[in-house]
Amino acid sequence: MNRPGDLAHHTLSVLVENKAGVLARVADLFARRGYNIVSLAVAPTDDVAFSRITIVVDVESAPLEQIVKQLFKLINIVEIQELSAFDAVERELMIATIEAPTETRTQIVELVNIFEGKILAVGPAAITVSLDGAPSKIDDFETLLRDYGIRDLQRTGRIALPKMDRSVPVLRAVGDS
Amino acid sequence: MTGATAPDSATTSETTTSDRVNGGEALIRSLEMEDVEIVFGYPGGAILPVYDPILDAGLRHVLVRHEQGAGHMAEGYAHATGKPGVCMVTSGPAATNVVTPLADAMLDSVPMVCITGQVALPAIGTDAFQECDTTGITRSVTKHNFLVTRAEDIPRTIREAFHIATTGRPGPVLVDIPKNIVDANNPDAYFEWEWPEDLDLPGYNPNLTPADVDINAAVDLIMAAERPVLYVGGGVLKARGAQALLELAEMTDIPVVTTLMARGAFPDKHELCLGMPGMHGNYTAVTAIQRSDLLIAMGSRFDDRVTGKVGAFAPDAKVVHFDIDPAEHGKVRKPDVSVVGDCRISMELLNEELRQRGLPAANPDRSPWRQQVSGWQEKFPLTYEQSQDGELLKPQYVIERLRDLSPSDTIVCSGVGQHQMFASQYWEFNHPYTWINSGGLGTMGFSIPAAIGAKAGMPDRMVWAIDGDGCFQMTAQELVTAAVEKIPVKIALLNNSYLGMVRQWQSLFYEERLSEVHLGYDVPNYVMWAESMGCVAFRVEDVDEVDAVIAKANEINDRPVVIEFRCHADENVYPMVPAGGSNDDVIVDPSQTPLLEAERAAAAIAAAEGETA
Ligand SMILES: Cc1ncc(C[n+]2csc(CCOP(=O)(O)OP(=O)(O)O)c2C)c(N)n1
Ligand SMILES: [Mg+2]
């Protein structure tokens, strides 16, 4: 299975006008030209006129340069940044319900603690956990959980921003990990 | 108003400063603001409110007989005049009927604005009568589309639509307008008229002027090349760049090929013109590209009908690619130098830089290359065999006679098929904007409505549509439009009784197993049909009658004319590069095959000797 951390994947941070149908235009373009989307996350930015779409693309389906150029032809797309794992901060959130009979429950709780995740709900035979962090960390967590039996799992797809330029002192850097 | 007493002053100031309009009036007024002189359209429920203010508008509405016709007319108008074509239709089935012309305009970069009615906003999403998801359906066949939700947004949206359609790489833009926001009975559809000063398109900034470094790099390659070819596409016409191209070619002495979309961008009679390359291009144009060491791609996009097998296309050539659309650069062939910008501006800068470097005096000697090229022209010209006594006409001959008996600035439109290729090959295009066809989408039925649109935009020019019998049957009803609206186009119907192009492929690649391609000569009776639509109609079967009938047709200026030319059923279009094949394996006219085979054998021996030596 392809993972978001693979080299064949690339993250695009796309600033779009916050207008009806923009997401459909982006999705249509990928479908029509045969480009694969690995994950997609959309939300408004601090400016209500714009939203940011973070798309992880499969660059084996088409050269990244073509994907970016075709995307940029969409009138509502204002800016596209290509983010490599090296110059971006990336985060993703996962929630999962895991089989947790009494015999294995403590092991799962231990795993959640090691990964600094959270326990959201506990039932007689299952437990729902959440974890946010770098996509690779979530990949690892998911792999380890798999042995216990995953009932349901949902990941948000990653969001990303470029790393700040550390040579310039920026107060907001505090808290960026 | 009666009486001479001054009305109370408050009312006066109100009537003079207030300019309230409803959405329908605003739409028409916005079209007038965009200098629209003609709208091709067809009314219906959702667009009804807009058809009322049309009665008082300062623009012409042409009532078509099928919405596909409205779209192709808008395209023909745009091709011929350079101005955006406008069509207007209602919702649902009318909107789906314009999908084909939109796709056609998208692939051929035709500036066009299409206005569609939509069901009232509250009804959207309820599967209302004649509702369809027009913006969803047309998303991938438009450069952009809009669904307007407030009457007061109409002027700005129309302005943006025209701006997007006509700038950068041109294309079709659709504006979908719900009925309630143009409804004169809806108080919410009224607003204070205002024509927007500024556009709100933060994501749209086409780059017109190329970077100096890229122009310089292009000049370096041009100066170093020994066997350069200017590979000219439709982008040169869209950029109004024919004059700059002429100057560029003459200053550098570089031969020019004009693709199917660029016929007329460079005069065919010019000694540097090699004509059309590609699947049915002539031998010299195809071969010059194959042997070239530098391809100067000017507003062309390495379409598969030009390249054949991409890996074998112009194998020794470096490529300088000029195109306004960044996405075309490297899409098919990776350029050595990429010049993003408007083709006319780019060529003007290129010409300037070439002069700076001492051209034309300092131009490299291109005579060896020019001689090689003219050698091919002499050996492998376009050719066909004239029909024998009693045989039906050859389509190539008919086109030659039409060409020679019509003014040189005649606008020629064509359908899709063999007749289209013959027209492109045998007409002599010496003026830009005289050749209008459906290149990218290959839309049968294009020619009649496109010719009507072209003639409506250029009433003083002669307009000939060269059509096939298959194509004619797809859109012939628009001749009613032409007759009623007094748009006197001329149709040369090359009736070969077959879907000829498909028949040719079945003959060549399916062992002559002809499947579902026969139409027959006699049904329909084209002359009767044309006459019933208000046209003057002739039938020509004999070589001796061709000239006289064409001359007669060329004299008719008050009605559309149809000439049915009964043509040979088994004529094939040559040269031909089989689909997916290499351009090196071009098949020439059977009469030239022995010579070509001898040449190829000699070249193979020479190459082998070169290797052993
Ligand atoms: C709308 C549409 N349907 C089908 C085709 C496929 N097609 C390409 S050429 C052709 C035959 C055209 O026949 P005709 O108009 O008689 O022209 P001819 O080739 O005989 O000159 C067909 C069916 C097409 N290009 N467009
Ligand atoms: Mg035919």
PDB file of C-alpha atoms in Angstrom, chain B residues 379-517:
ATOM      1  CA  LYS B 379       9.549  14.892 -55.901  1.00  0.00           C
ATOM      2  CA  PHE B 380       6.509  14.517 -53.677  1.00  0.00           C
ATOM      3  CA  PRO B 381       3.925  17.199 -54.324  1.00  0.00           C
ATOM      4  CA  LEU B 382       0.286  16.636 -53.434  1.00  0.00           C
ATOM      5  CA  THR B 383      -1.238  14.677 -56.258  1.00  0.00           C
ATOM      6  CA  TYR B 384      -4.354  12.858 -57.371  1.00  0.00           C
ATOM      7  CA  GLU B 385      -5.619  11.299 -60.540  1.00  0.00           C
ATOM      8  CA  GLN B 386      -8.295  13.219 -62.428  1.00  0.00           C
ATOM      9  CA  SER B 387     -11.470  11.221 -63.009  1.00  0.00           C
ATOM     10  CA  GLN B 388     -11.935   9.451 -66.310  1.00  0.00           C
ATOM     11  CA  ASP B 389     -14.826  10.216 -68.645  1.00  0.00           C
ATOM     12  CA  GLY B 390     -18.091   9.174 -67.109  1.00  0.00           C
ATOM     13  CA  GLU B 391     -16.615   8.832 -63.665  1.00  0.00           C
ATOM     14  CA  LEU B 392     -17.843  10.913 -60.751  1.00  0.00           C
ATOM     15  CA  LEU B 393     -15.864  13.921 -59.577  1.00  0.00           C
ATOM     16  CA  LYS B 394     -12.662  13.908 -57.602  1.00  0.00           C
ATOM     17  CA  PRO B 395     -13.095  15.911 -54.387  1.00  0.00           C
ATOM     18  CA  GLN B 396      -9.605  17.372 -54.807  1.00  0.00           C
ATOM     19  CA  TYR B 397     -10.574  18.711 -58.225  1.00  0.00           C
ATOM     20  CA  VAL B 398     -13.751  20.303 -56.907  1.00  0.00           C
ATOM     21  CA  ILE B 399     -11.775  22.083 -54.198  1.00  0.00           C
ATOM     22  CA  GLU B 400      -9.179  23.300 -56.698  1.00  0.00           C
ATOM     23  CA  ARG B 401     -11.905  24.776 -58.876  1.00  0.00           C
ATOM     24  CA  LEU B 402     -13.678  26.403 -55.913  1.00  0.00           C
ATOM     25  CA  ARG B 403     -10.336  27.859 -54.878  1.00  0.00           C
ATOM     26  CA  ASP B 404      -9.541  29.250 -58.304  1.00  0.00           C
ATOM     27  CA  LEU B 405     -12.997  30.656 -58.977  1.00  0.00           C
ATOM     28  CA  SER B 406     -13.487  32.398 -55.613  1.00  0.00           C
ATOM     29  CA  PRO B 407     -11.839  35.542 -54.249  1.00  0.00           C
ATOM     30  CA  SER B 408      -8.527  34.909 -52.508  1.00  0.00           C
ATOM     31  CA  ASP B 409      -9.864  36.181 -49.193  1.00  0.00           C
ATOM     32  CA  THR B 410     -12.810  33.784 -49.235  1.00  0.00           C
ATOM     33  CA  ILE B 411     -13.473  32.309 -45.807  1.00  0.00           C
ATOM     34  CA  VAL B 412     -13.526  28.514 -45.969  1.00  0.00           C
ATOM     35  CA  CYS B 413     -15.199  26.421 -43.291  1.00  0.00           C
ATOM     36  CA  SER B 414     -15.138  22.684 -43.226  1.00  0.00           C
ATOM     37  CA  GLY B 415     -16.732  19.704 -41.608  1.00  0.00           C
ATOM     38  CA  VAL B 416     -14.762  16.703 -40.432  1.00  0.00           C
ATOM     39  CA  GLY B 417     -13.619  13.882 -42.637  1.00  0.00           C
ATOM     40  CA  GLN B 418     -11.863  13.393 -45.939  1.00  0.00           C
ATOM     41  CA  HIS B 419     -13.333  16.592 -47.374  1.00  0.00           C
ATOM     42  CA  GLN B 420     -11.761  18.521 -44.490  1.00  0.00           C
ATOM     43  CA  MET B 421      -8.300  17.150 -45.227  1.00  0.00           C
ATOM     44  CA  PHE B 422      -8.696  17.738 -48.974  1.00  0.00           C
ATOM     45  CA  ALA B 423      -9.832  21.305 -48.271  1.00  0.00           C
ATOM     46  CA  SER B 424      -6.876  21.982 -46.017  1.00  0.00           C
ATOM     47  CA  GLN B 425      -4.499  20.447 -48.564  1.00  0.00           C
ATOM     48  CA  TYR B 426      -5.827  21.852 -51.814  1.00  0.00           C
ATOM     49  CA  TRP B 427      -7.093  25.305 -50.915  1.00  0.00           C
ATOM     50  CA  GLU B 428      -4.437  27.983 -51.052  1.00  0.00           C
ATOM     51  CA  PHE B 429      -4.683  30.002 -47.859  1.00  0.00           C
ATOM     52  CA  ASN B 430      -2.975  33.309 -48.305  1.00  0.00           C
ATOM     53  CA  HIS B 431      -4.720  35.321 -45.622  1.00  0.00           C
ATOM     54  CA  PRO B 432      -5.129  34.747 -41.908  1.00  0.00           C
ATOM     55  CA  TYR B 433      -8.615  33.953 -40.625  1.00  0.00           C
ATOM     56  CA  THR B 434      -9.785  32.419 -43.887  1.00  0.00           C
ATOM     57  CA  TRP B 435      -9.823  28.805 -42.681  1.00  0.00           C
ATOM     58  CA  ILE B 436     -12.250  27.695 -39.989  1.00  0.00           C
ATOM     59  CA  ASN B 437     -12.492  24.103 -38.910  1.00  0.00           C
ATOM     60  CA  SER B 438     -12.877  21.813 -35.953  1.00  0.00           C
ATOM     61  CA  GLY B 439      -9.350  20.593 -35.361  1.00  0.00           C
ATOM     62  CA  GLY B 440      -9.136  19.383 -31.795  1.00  0.00           C
ATOM     63  CA  LEU B 441     -12.539  17.828 -31.242  1.00  0.00           C
ATOM     64  CA  GLY B 442     -13.165  16.865 -34.875  1.00  0.00           C
ATOM     65  CA  THR B 443     -16.850  17.706 -34.690  1.00  0.00           C
ATOM     66  CA  MET B 444     -18.847  16.489 -37.676  1.00  0.00           C
ATOM     67  CA  GLY B 445     -21.507  19.044 -38.576  1.00  0.00           C
ATOM     68  CA  PHE B 446     -19.295  21.984 -37.685  1.00  0.00           C
ATOM     69  CA  SER B 447     -19.095  23.615 -41.082  1.00  0.00           C
ATOM     70  CA  ILE B 448     -22.612  24.867 -41.813  1.00  0.00           C
ATOM     71  CA  PRO B 449     -23.219  26.658 -38.514  1.00  0.00           C
ATOM     72  CA  ALA B 450     -19.605  27.859 -38.357  1.00  0.00           C
ATOM     73  CA  ALA B 451     -19.959  29.315 -41.855  1.00  0.00           C
ATOM     74  CA  ILE B 452     -23.160  31.091 -40.839  1.00  0.00           C
ATOM     75  CA  GLY B 453     -21.424  32.578 -37.802  1.00  0.00           C
ATOM     76  CA  ALA B 454     -18.449  33.654 -39.912  1.00  0.00           C
ATOM     77  CA  LYS B 455     -20.665  35.249 -42.567  1.00  0.00           C
ATOM     78  CA  ALA B 456     -22.741  37.016 -39.896  1.00  0.00           C
ATOM     79  CA  GLY B 457     -19.524  38.534 -38.552  1.00  0.00           C
ATOM     80  CA  MET B 458     -17.961  39.240 -41.958  1.00  0.00           C
ATOM     81  CA  PRO B 459     -20.924  40.023 -44.228  1.00  0.00           C
ATOM     82  CA  ASP B 460     -18.758  41.478 -46.988  1.00  0.00           C
ATOM     83  CA  ARG B 461     -16.671  38.353 -47.451  1.00  0.00           C
ATOM     84  CA  MET B 462     -17.530  35.284 -49.454  1.00  0.00           C
ATOM     85  CA  VAL B 463     -17.961  32.272 -47.172  1.00  0.00           C
ATOM     86  CA  TRP B 464     -17.804  28.723 -48.504  1.00  0.00           C
ATOM     87  CA  ALA B 465     -18.489  25.696 -46.339  1.00  0.00           C
ATOM     88  CA  ILE B 466     -16.880  22.546 -47.674  1.00  0.00           C
ATOM     89  CA  ASP B 467     -18.944  19.747 -46.238  1.00  0.00           C
ATOM     90  CA  GLY B 468     -19.338  15.983 -46.405  1.00  0.00           C
ATOM     91  CA  ASP B 469     -22.582  14.117 -46.867  1.00  0.00           C
ATOM     92  CA  GLY B 470     -22.320  12.663 -43.376  1.00  0.00           C
ATOM     93  CA  CYS B 471     -21.628  16.044 -41.808  1.00  0.00           C
ATOM     94  CA  PHE B 472     -24.333  17.786 -43.803  1.00  0.00           C
ATOM     95  CA  GLN B 473     -26.942  15.496 -42.315  1.00  0.00           C
ATOM     96  CA  MET B 474     -25.899  16.454 -38.804  1.00  0.00           C
ATOM     97  CA  THR B 475     -26.516  20.210 -38.926  1.00  0.00           C
ATOM     98  CA  ALA B 476     -28.192  21.010 -42.264  1.00  0.00           C
ATOM     99  CA  GLN B 477     -31.226  22.480 -40.485  1.00  0.00           C
ATOM    100  CA  GLU B 478     -29.194  25.602 -39.818  1.00  0.00           C
ATOM    101  CA  LEU B 479     -29.560  26.445 -43.505  1.00  0.00           C
ATOM    102  CA  VAL B 480     -33.105  27.417 -42.518  1.00  0.00           C
ATOM    103  CA  THR B 481     -31.528  29.888 -40.107  1.00  0.00           C
ATOM    104  CA  ALA B 482     -29.288  31.167 -42.890  1.00  0.00           C
ATOM    105  CA  ALA B 483     -32.186  31.590 -45.300  1.00  0.00           C
ATOM    106  CA  VAL B 484     -34.545  33.256 -42.841  1.00  0.00           C
ATOM    107  CA  GLU B 485     -31.896  35.490 -41.307  1.00  0.00           C
ATOM    108  CA  LYS B 486     -30.501  36.345 -44.749  1.00  0.00           C
ATOM    109  CA  ILE B 487     -26.997  35.102 -44.118  1.00  0.00           C
ATOM    110  CA  PRO B 488     -25.986  33.978 -47.615  1.00  0.00           C
ATOM    111  CA  VAL B 489     -23.417  31.264 -47.063  1.00  0.00           C
ATOM    112  CA  LYS B 490     -22.386  28.801 -49.764  1.00  0.00           C
ATOM    113  CA  ILE B 491     -22.140  25.076 -49.179  1.00  0.00           C
ATOM    114  CA  ALA B 492     -20.072  22.734 -51.328  1.00  0.00           C
ATOM    115  CA  LEU B 493     -21.369  19.326 -50.374  1.00  0.00           C
ATOM    116  CA  LEU B 494     -18.852  16.684 -51.421  1.00  0.00           C
ATOM    117  CA  ASN B 495     -21.217  13.735 -51.630  1.00  0.00           C
ATOM    118  CA  ASN B 496     -19.160  10.566 -51.811  1.00  0.00           C
ATOM    119  CA  SER B 497     -22.029   8.453 -50.455  1.00  0.00           C
ATOM    120  CA  TYR B 498     -19.862   7.349 -47.549  1.00  0.00           C
ATOM    121  CA  LEU B 499     -18.581   8.297 -44.173  1.00  0.00           C
ATOM    122  CA  GLY B 500     -15.465   8.575 -46.264  1.00  0.00           C
ATOM    123  CA  MET B 501     -12.796   8.980 -43.624  1.00  0.00           C
ATOM    124  CA  VAL B 502     -14.043   5.982 -41.669  1.00  0.00           C
ATOM    125  CA  ARG B 503     -14.398   4.040 -44.901  1.00  0.00           C
ATOM    126  CA  GLN B 504     -10.756   4.874 -45.690  1.00  0.00           C
ATOM    127  CA  TRP B 505      -9.577   3.451 -42.357  1.00  0.00           C
ATOM    128  CA  GLN B 506     -11.657   0.326 -42.842  1.00  0.00           C
ATOM    129  CA  SER B 507     -10.235  -0.056 -46.341  1.00  0.00           C
ATOM    130  CA  LEU B 508      -6.646   0.353 -45.193  1.00  0.00           C
ATOM    131  CA  PHE B 509      -6.614  -1.167 -41.717  1.00  0.00           C
ATOM    132  CA  TYR B 510      -9.595  -3.527 -41.557  1.00  0.00           C
ATOM    133  CA  GLU B 511      -9.018  -5.490 -44.756  1.00  0.00           C
ATOM    134  CA  GLU B 512     -11.696  -3.586 -46.648  1.00  0.00           C
ATOM    135  CA  ARG B 513     -14.382  -4.909 -44.325  1.00  0.00           C
ATOM    136  CA  LEU B 514     -16.697  -1.907 -44.614  1.00  0.00           C
ATOM    137  CA  SER B 515     -18.949  -1.710 -41.600  1.00  0.00           C
ATOM    138  CA  GLU B 516     -21.765   0.842 -41.262  1.00  0.00           C
ATOM    139  CA  VAL B 517     -20.175   3.513 -43.390  1.00  0.00           C
TER     140      VAL B 517
END
